[in-house]
Coordinates of N, CA and C in Angstrom, one line a residue:
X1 N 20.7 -9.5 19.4 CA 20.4 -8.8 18.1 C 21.7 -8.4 17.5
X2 N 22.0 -8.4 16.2 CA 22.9 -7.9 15.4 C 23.4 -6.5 15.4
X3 N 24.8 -6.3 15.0 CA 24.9 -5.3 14.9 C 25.3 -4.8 13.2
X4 N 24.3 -3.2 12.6 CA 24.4 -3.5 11.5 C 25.4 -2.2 11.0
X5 N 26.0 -2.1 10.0 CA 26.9 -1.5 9.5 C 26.8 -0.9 8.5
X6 N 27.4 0.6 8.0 CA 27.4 0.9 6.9 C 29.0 1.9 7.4
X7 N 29.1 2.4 6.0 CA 30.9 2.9 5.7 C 30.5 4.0 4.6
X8 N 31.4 4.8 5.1 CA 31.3 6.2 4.0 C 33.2 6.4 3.4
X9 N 33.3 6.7 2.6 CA 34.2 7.2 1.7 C 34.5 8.4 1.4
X10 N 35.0 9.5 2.2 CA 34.7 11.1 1.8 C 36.1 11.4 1.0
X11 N 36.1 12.0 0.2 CA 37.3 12.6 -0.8 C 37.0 14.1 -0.6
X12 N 37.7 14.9 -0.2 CA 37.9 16.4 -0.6 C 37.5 17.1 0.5
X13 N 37.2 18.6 0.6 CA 36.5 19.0 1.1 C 35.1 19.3 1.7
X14 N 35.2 19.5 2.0 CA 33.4 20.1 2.5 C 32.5 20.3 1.1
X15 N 32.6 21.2 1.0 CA 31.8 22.3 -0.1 C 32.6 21.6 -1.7
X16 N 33.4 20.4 -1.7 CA 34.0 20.7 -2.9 C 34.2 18.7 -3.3
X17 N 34.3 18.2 -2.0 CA 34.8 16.6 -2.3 C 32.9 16.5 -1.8
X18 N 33.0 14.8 -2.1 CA 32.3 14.0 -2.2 C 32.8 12.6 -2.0
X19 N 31.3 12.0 -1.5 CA 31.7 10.5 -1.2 C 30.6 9.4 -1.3
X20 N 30.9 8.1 -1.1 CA 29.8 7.2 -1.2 C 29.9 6.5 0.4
X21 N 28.3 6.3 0.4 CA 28.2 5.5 1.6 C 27.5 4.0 1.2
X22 N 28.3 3.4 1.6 CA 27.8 1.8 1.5 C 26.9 1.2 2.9
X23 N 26.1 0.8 2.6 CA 25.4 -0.4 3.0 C 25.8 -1.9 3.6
X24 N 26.9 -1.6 4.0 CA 28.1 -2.6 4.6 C 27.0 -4.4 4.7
X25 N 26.2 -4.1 5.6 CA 25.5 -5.1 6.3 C 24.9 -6.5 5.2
X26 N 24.2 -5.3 4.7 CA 23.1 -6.0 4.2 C 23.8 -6.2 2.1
X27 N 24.5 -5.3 2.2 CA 25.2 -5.4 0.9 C 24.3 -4.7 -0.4
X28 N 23.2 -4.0 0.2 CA 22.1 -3.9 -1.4 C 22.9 -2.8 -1.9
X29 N 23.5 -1.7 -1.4 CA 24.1 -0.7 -2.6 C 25.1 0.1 -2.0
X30 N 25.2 1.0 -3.1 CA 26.5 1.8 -2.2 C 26.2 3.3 -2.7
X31 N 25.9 4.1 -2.2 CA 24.9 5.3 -3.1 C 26.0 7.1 -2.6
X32 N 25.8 7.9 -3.7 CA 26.9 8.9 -3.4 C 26.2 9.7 -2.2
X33 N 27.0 10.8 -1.8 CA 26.5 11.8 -0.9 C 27.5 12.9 -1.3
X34 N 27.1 14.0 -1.1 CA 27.5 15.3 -1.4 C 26.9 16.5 -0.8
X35 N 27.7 17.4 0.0 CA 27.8 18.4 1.0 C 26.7 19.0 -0.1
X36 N 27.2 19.8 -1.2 CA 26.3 21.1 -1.9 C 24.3 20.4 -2.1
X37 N 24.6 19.0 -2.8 CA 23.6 18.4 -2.9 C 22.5 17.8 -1.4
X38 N 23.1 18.2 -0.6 CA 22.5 17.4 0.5 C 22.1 18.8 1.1
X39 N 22.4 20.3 0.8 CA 22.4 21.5 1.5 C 20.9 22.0 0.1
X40 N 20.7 21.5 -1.2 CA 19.9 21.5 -2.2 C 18.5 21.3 -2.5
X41 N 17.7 21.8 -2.7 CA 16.2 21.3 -2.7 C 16.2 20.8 -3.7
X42 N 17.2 19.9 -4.9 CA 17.0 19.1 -5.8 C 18.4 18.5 -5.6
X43 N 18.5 16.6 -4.7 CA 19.3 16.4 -4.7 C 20.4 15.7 -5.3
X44 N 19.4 15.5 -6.7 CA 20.6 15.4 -8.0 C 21.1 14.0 -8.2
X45 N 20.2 12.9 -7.7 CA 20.4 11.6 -7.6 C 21.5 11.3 -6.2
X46 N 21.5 12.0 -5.3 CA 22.7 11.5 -4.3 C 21.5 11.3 -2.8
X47 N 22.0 10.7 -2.1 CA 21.2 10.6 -0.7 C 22.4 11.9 0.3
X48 N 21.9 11.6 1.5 CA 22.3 12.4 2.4 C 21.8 11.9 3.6
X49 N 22.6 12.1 4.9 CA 22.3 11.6 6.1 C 20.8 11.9 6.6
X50 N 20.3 12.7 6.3 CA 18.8 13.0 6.5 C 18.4 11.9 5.8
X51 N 18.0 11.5 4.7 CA 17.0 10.9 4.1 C 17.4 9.2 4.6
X52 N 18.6 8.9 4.7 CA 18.7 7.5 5.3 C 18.5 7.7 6.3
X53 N 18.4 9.0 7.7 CA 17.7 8.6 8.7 C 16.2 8.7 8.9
X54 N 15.3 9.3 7.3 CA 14.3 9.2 7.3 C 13.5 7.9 6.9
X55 N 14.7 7.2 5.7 CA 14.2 5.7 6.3 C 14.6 4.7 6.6
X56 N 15.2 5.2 7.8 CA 15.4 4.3 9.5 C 14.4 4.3 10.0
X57 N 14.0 6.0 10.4 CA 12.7 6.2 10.8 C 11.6 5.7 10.6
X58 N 11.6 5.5 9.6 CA 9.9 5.1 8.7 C 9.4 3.7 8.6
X59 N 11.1 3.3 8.7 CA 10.9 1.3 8.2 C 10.5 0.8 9.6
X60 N 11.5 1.4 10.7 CA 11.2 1.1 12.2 C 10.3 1.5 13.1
X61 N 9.8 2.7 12.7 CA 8.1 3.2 13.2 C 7.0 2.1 12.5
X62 N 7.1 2.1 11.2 CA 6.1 0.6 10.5 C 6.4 -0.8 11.6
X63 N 7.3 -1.2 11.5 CA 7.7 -2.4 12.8 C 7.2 -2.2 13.8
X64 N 7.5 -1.2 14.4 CA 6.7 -1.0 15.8 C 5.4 -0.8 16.0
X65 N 4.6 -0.2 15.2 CA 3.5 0.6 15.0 C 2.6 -1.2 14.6
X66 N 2.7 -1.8 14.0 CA 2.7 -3.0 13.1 C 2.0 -3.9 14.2
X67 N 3.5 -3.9 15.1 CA 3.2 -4.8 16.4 C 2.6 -3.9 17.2
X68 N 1.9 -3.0 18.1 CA 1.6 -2.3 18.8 C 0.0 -2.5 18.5
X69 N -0.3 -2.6 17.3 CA -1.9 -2.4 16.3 C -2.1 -4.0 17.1
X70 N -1.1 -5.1 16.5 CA -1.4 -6.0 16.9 C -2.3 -6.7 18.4
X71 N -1.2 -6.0 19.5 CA -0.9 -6.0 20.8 C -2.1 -5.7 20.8
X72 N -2.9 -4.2 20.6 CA -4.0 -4.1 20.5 C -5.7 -4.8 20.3
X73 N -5.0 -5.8 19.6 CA -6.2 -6.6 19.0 C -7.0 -6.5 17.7
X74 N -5.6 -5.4 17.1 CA -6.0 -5.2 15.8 C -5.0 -6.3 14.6
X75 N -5.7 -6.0 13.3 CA -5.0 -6.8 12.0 C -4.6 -5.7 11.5
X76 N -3.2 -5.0 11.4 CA -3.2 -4.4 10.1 C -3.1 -5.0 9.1
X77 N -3.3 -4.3 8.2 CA -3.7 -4.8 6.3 C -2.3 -4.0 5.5
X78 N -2.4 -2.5 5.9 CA -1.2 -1.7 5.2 C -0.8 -0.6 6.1
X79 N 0.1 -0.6 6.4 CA 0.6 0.8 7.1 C 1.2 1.3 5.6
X80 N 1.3 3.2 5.8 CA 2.3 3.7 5.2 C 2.6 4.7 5.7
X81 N 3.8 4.2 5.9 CA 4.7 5.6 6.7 C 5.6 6.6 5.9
X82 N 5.6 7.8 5.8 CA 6.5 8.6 5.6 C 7.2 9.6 6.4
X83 N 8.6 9.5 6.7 CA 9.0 10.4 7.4 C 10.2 11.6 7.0
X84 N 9.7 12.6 7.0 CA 10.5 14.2 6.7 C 11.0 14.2 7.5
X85 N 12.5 14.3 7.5 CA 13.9 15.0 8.5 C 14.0 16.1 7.8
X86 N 14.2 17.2 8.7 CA 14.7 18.4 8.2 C 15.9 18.7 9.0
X87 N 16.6 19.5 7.9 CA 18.6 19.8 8.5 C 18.5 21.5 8.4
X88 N 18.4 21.9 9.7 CA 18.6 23.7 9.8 C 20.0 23.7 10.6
X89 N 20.2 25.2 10.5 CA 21.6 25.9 11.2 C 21.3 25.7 12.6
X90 N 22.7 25.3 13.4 CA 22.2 25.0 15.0 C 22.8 26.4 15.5
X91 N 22.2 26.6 16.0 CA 22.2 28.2 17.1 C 24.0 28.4 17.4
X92 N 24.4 27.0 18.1 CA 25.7 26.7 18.5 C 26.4 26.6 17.5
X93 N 26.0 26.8 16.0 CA 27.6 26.8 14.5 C 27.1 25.2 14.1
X94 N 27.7 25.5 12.9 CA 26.9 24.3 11.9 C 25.5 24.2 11.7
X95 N 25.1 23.0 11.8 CA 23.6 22.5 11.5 C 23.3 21.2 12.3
X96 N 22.0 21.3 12.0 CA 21.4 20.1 13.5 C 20.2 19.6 12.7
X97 N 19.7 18.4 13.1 CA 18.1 18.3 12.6 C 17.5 19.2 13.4
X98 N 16.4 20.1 12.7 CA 15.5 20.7 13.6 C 14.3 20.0 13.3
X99 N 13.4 18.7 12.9 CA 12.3 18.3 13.1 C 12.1 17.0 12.2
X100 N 11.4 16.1 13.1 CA 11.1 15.2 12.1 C 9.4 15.3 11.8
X101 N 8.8 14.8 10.9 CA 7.4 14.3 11.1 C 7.5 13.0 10.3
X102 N 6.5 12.5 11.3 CA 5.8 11.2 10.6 C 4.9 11.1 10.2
X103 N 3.9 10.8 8.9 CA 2.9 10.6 8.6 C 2.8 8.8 8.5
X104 N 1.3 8.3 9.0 CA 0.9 7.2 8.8 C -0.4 7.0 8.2
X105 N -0.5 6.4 7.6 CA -1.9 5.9 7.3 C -2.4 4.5 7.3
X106 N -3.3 4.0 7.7 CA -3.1 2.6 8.2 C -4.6 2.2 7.3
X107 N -4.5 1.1 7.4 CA -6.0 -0.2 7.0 C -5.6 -1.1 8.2
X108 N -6.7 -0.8 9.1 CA -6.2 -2.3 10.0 C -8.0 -2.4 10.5
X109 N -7.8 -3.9 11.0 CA -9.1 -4.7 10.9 C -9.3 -4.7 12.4
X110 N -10.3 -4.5 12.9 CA -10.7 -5.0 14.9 C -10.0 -3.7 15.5
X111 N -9.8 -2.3 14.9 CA -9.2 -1.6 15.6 C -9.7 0.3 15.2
X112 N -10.6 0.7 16.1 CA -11.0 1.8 16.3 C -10.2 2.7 15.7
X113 N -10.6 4.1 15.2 CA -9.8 5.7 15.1 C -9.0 5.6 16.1
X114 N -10.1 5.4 17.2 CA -9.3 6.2 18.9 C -7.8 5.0 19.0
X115 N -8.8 3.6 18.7 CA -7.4 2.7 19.5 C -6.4 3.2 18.8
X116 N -6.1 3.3 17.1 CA -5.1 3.2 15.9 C -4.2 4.2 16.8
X117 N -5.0 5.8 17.1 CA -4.1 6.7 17.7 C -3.5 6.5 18.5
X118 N -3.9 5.7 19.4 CA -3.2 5.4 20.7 C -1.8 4.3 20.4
X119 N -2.2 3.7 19.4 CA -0.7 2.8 18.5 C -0.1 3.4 18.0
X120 N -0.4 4.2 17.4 CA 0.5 5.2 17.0 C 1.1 6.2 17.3
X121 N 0.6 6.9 18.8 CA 1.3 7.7 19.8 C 2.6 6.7 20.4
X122 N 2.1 5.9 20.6 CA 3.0 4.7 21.4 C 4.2 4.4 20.6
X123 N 3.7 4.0 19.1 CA 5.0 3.7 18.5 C 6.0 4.6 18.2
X124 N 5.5 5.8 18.4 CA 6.4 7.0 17.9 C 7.0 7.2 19.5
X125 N 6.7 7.0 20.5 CA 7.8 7.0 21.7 C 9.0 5.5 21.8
X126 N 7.9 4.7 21.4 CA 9.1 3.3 21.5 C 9.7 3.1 20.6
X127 N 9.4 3.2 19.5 CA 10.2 2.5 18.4 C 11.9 3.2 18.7
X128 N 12.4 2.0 18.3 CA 14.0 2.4 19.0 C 14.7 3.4 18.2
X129 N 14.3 3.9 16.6 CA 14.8 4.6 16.0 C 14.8 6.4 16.7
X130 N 13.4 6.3 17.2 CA 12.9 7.8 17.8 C 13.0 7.6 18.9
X131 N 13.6 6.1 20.4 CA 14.8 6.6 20.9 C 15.7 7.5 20.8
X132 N 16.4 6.7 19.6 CA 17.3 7.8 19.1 C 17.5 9.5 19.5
X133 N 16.7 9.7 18.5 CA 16.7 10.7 17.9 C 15.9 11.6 19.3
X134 N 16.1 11.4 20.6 CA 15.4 12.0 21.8 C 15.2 13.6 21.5
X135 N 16.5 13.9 20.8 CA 16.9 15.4 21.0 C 16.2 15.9 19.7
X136 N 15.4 15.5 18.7 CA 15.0 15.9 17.8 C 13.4 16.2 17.9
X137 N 12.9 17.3 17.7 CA 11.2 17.1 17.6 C 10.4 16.2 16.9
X138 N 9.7 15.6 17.3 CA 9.0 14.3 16.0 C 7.6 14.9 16.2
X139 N 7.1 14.9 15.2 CA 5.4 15.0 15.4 C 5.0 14.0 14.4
X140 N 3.8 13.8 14.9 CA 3.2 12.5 14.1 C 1.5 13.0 13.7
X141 N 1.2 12.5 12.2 CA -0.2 12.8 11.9 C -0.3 11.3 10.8
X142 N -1.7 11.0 12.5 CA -1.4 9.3 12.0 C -3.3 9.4 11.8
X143 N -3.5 8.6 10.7 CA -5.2 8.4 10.2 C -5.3 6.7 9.9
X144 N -6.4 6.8 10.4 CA -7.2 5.2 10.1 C -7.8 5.3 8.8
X145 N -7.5 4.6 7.6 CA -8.3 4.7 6.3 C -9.1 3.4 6.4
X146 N -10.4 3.9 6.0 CA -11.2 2.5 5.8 C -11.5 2.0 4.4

């Protein structure tokens, strides 16, 4: 498997510089980040390490979750995942993720409420992203839509 890349650019300080992170690998963009904006409940057109690890999260829980429905003996039709990272103060100084959640909602064909949940408990332990992230709480609120 490949290994994939991205690159950040920081100018200034903390509270006062700013920078852009590029998408090294794959080449689609190169998008700002900013300490005040990323600490903001309006983040002012900029991303921040949260939100590109929410979709890491989200794209690689769909992959896994995808194949697992499969494995199952089901068809999905549409997953849609959304996943919330949240950035609180860590006890220890600074800040830490304190929680992820994942929402899913699925259409899949040959595949029960009960089985979908059990794909979707599963994919939220394996998927390699929520490897990851061991040290972080993830909760998942996953529904079969028909």
């Amino acid at each position: 498997m490949p290994t994939r890349t991205a690159r950040t650019a920081w100018n200034g300080t903390l509270n006062e510089g700013s920078g852009q992170v590029e998408l090294t690998s794959s080449g689609v963009g190169t998008y700002e980040v900013s300490f005040p904006k990323r600490a903001a409940d309006d983040a002012g057109g900029t991303t921040s390490p949260e939100e590109l690890i929410a979709a890491a999260h989200s794209s690689c829980y769909a992959m896994q979750l995808s194949a697992l429905v499969a494995q199952a003996g089901g068809t999905p039709q549409s997953l849609d995942v959304r996943a919330d990272v949240s950035l609180g103060p860590d006890p220890a100084g600074g800040f830490r993720l304190t929680g992820i959640t994942l929402t899913v909602r699925g259409e899949v064909d040959g595949l029960d409420a009960d089985g979908f949940a059990r794909a979707a408990e599963e994919a939220k332990a394996s998927c390699p992203v929520s490897k990851a992230l061991t040290g972080v709480e993830i909760t998942l609120d996953a529904a079969l839509e028909q």
